[in-house]
Coordinates of C-alpha atoms in Angstrom, one line a residue:
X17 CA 4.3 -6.6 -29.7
X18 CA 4.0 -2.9 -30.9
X19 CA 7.2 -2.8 -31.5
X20 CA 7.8 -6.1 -33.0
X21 CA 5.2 -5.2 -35.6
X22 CA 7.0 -1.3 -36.1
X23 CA 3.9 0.3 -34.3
X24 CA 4.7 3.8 -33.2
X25 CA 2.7 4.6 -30.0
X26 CA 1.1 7.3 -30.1
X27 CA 1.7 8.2 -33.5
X28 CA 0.0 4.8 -35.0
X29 CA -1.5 3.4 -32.0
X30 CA -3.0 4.7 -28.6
X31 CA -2.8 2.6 -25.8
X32 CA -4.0 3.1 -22.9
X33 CA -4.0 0.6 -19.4
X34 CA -6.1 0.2 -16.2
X35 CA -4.2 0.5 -13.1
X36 CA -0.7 1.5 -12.9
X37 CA 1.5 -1.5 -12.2
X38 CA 5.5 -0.9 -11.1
X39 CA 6.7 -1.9 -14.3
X40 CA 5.4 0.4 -16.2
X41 CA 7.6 3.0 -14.9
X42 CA 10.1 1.2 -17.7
X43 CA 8.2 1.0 -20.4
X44 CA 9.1 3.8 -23.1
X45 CA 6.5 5.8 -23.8
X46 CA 4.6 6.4 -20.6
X47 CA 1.6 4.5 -20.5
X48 CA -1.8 6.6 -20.4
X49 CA -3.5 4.7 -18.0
X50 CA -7.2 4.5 -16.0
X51 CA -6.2 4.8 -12.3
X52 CA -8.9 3.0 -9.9
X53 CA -9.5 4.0 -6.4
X54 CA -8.1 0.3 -5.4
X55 CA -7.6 1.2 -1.8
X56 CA -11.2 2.7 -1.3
X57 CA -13.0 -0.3 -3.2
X58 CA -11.1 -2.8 -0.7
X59 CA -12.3 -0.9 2.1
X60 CA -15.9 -1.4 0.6
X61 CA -16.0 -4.7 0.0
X62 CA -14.0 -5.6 3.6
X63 CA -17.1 -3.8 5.0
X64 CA -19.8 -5.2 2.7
X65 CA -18.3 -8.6 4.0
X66 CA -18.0 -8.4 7.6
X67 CA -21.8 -6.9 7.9
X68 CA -23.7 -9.3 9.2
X69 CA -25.1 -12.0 7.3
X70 CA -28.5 -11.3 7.7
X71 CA -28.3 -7.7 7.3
X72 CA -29.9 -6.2 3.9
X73 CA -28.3 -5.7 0.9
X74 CA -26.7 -2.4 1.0
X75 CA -26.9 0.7 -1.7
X76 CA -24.3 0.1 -4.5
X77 CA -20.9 1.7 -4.4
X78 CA -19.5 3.4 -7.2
X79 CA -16.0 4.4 -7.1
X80 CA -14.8 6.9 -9.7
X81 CA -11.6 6.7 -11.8
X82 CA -8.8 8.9 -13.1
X83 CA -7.4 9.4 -16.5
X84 CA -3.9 9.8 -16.0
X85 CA -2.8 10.6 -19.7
X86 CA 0.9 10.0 -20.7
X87 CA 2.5 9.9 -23.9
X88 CA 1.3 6.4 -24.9
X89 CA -1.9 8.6 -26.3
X90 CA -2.6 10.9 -29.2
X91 CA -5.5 13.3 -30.1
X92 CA -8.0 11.6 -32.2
X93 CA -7.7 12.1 -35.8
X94 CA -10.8 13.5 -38.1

């Protein structure tokens, strides 16, 4: 749509994305994106689920993210 419109990434537009799905590898520019620990929170939630029913609630899990920054990004202007 950016470039339907003539928006320049980064130069008029950041954009940045969560997760990194396989196509993105073709998009021109790289896409900046915000990489979640996918594989850990599934391993969470498989445990949280097969506790046992009547088990307590357990402590929340917090599962920190990367910034992976490409060139779909600039420096914020003043």
């Amino acid at each position: 749509l950016a470039r339907r419109l003539d928006i320049r990434l980064p130069q008029d537009l950041s954009l940045v994305a969560y997760d990194e799905p396989s196509y993105f590898s073709l998009i021109e520019p790289a896409m900046t994106t915000i990489r979640q620990p996918l594989r850990e929170m599934a391993e969470n939630a498989l445990q949280i689920l097969l506790r046992e029913p009547t088990a307590p609630p357990g402590n929340v899990v917090r599962h920190a993210p990367t910034l992976v920054i490409q060139a779909s990004t600039a420096p914020a202007r003043p």
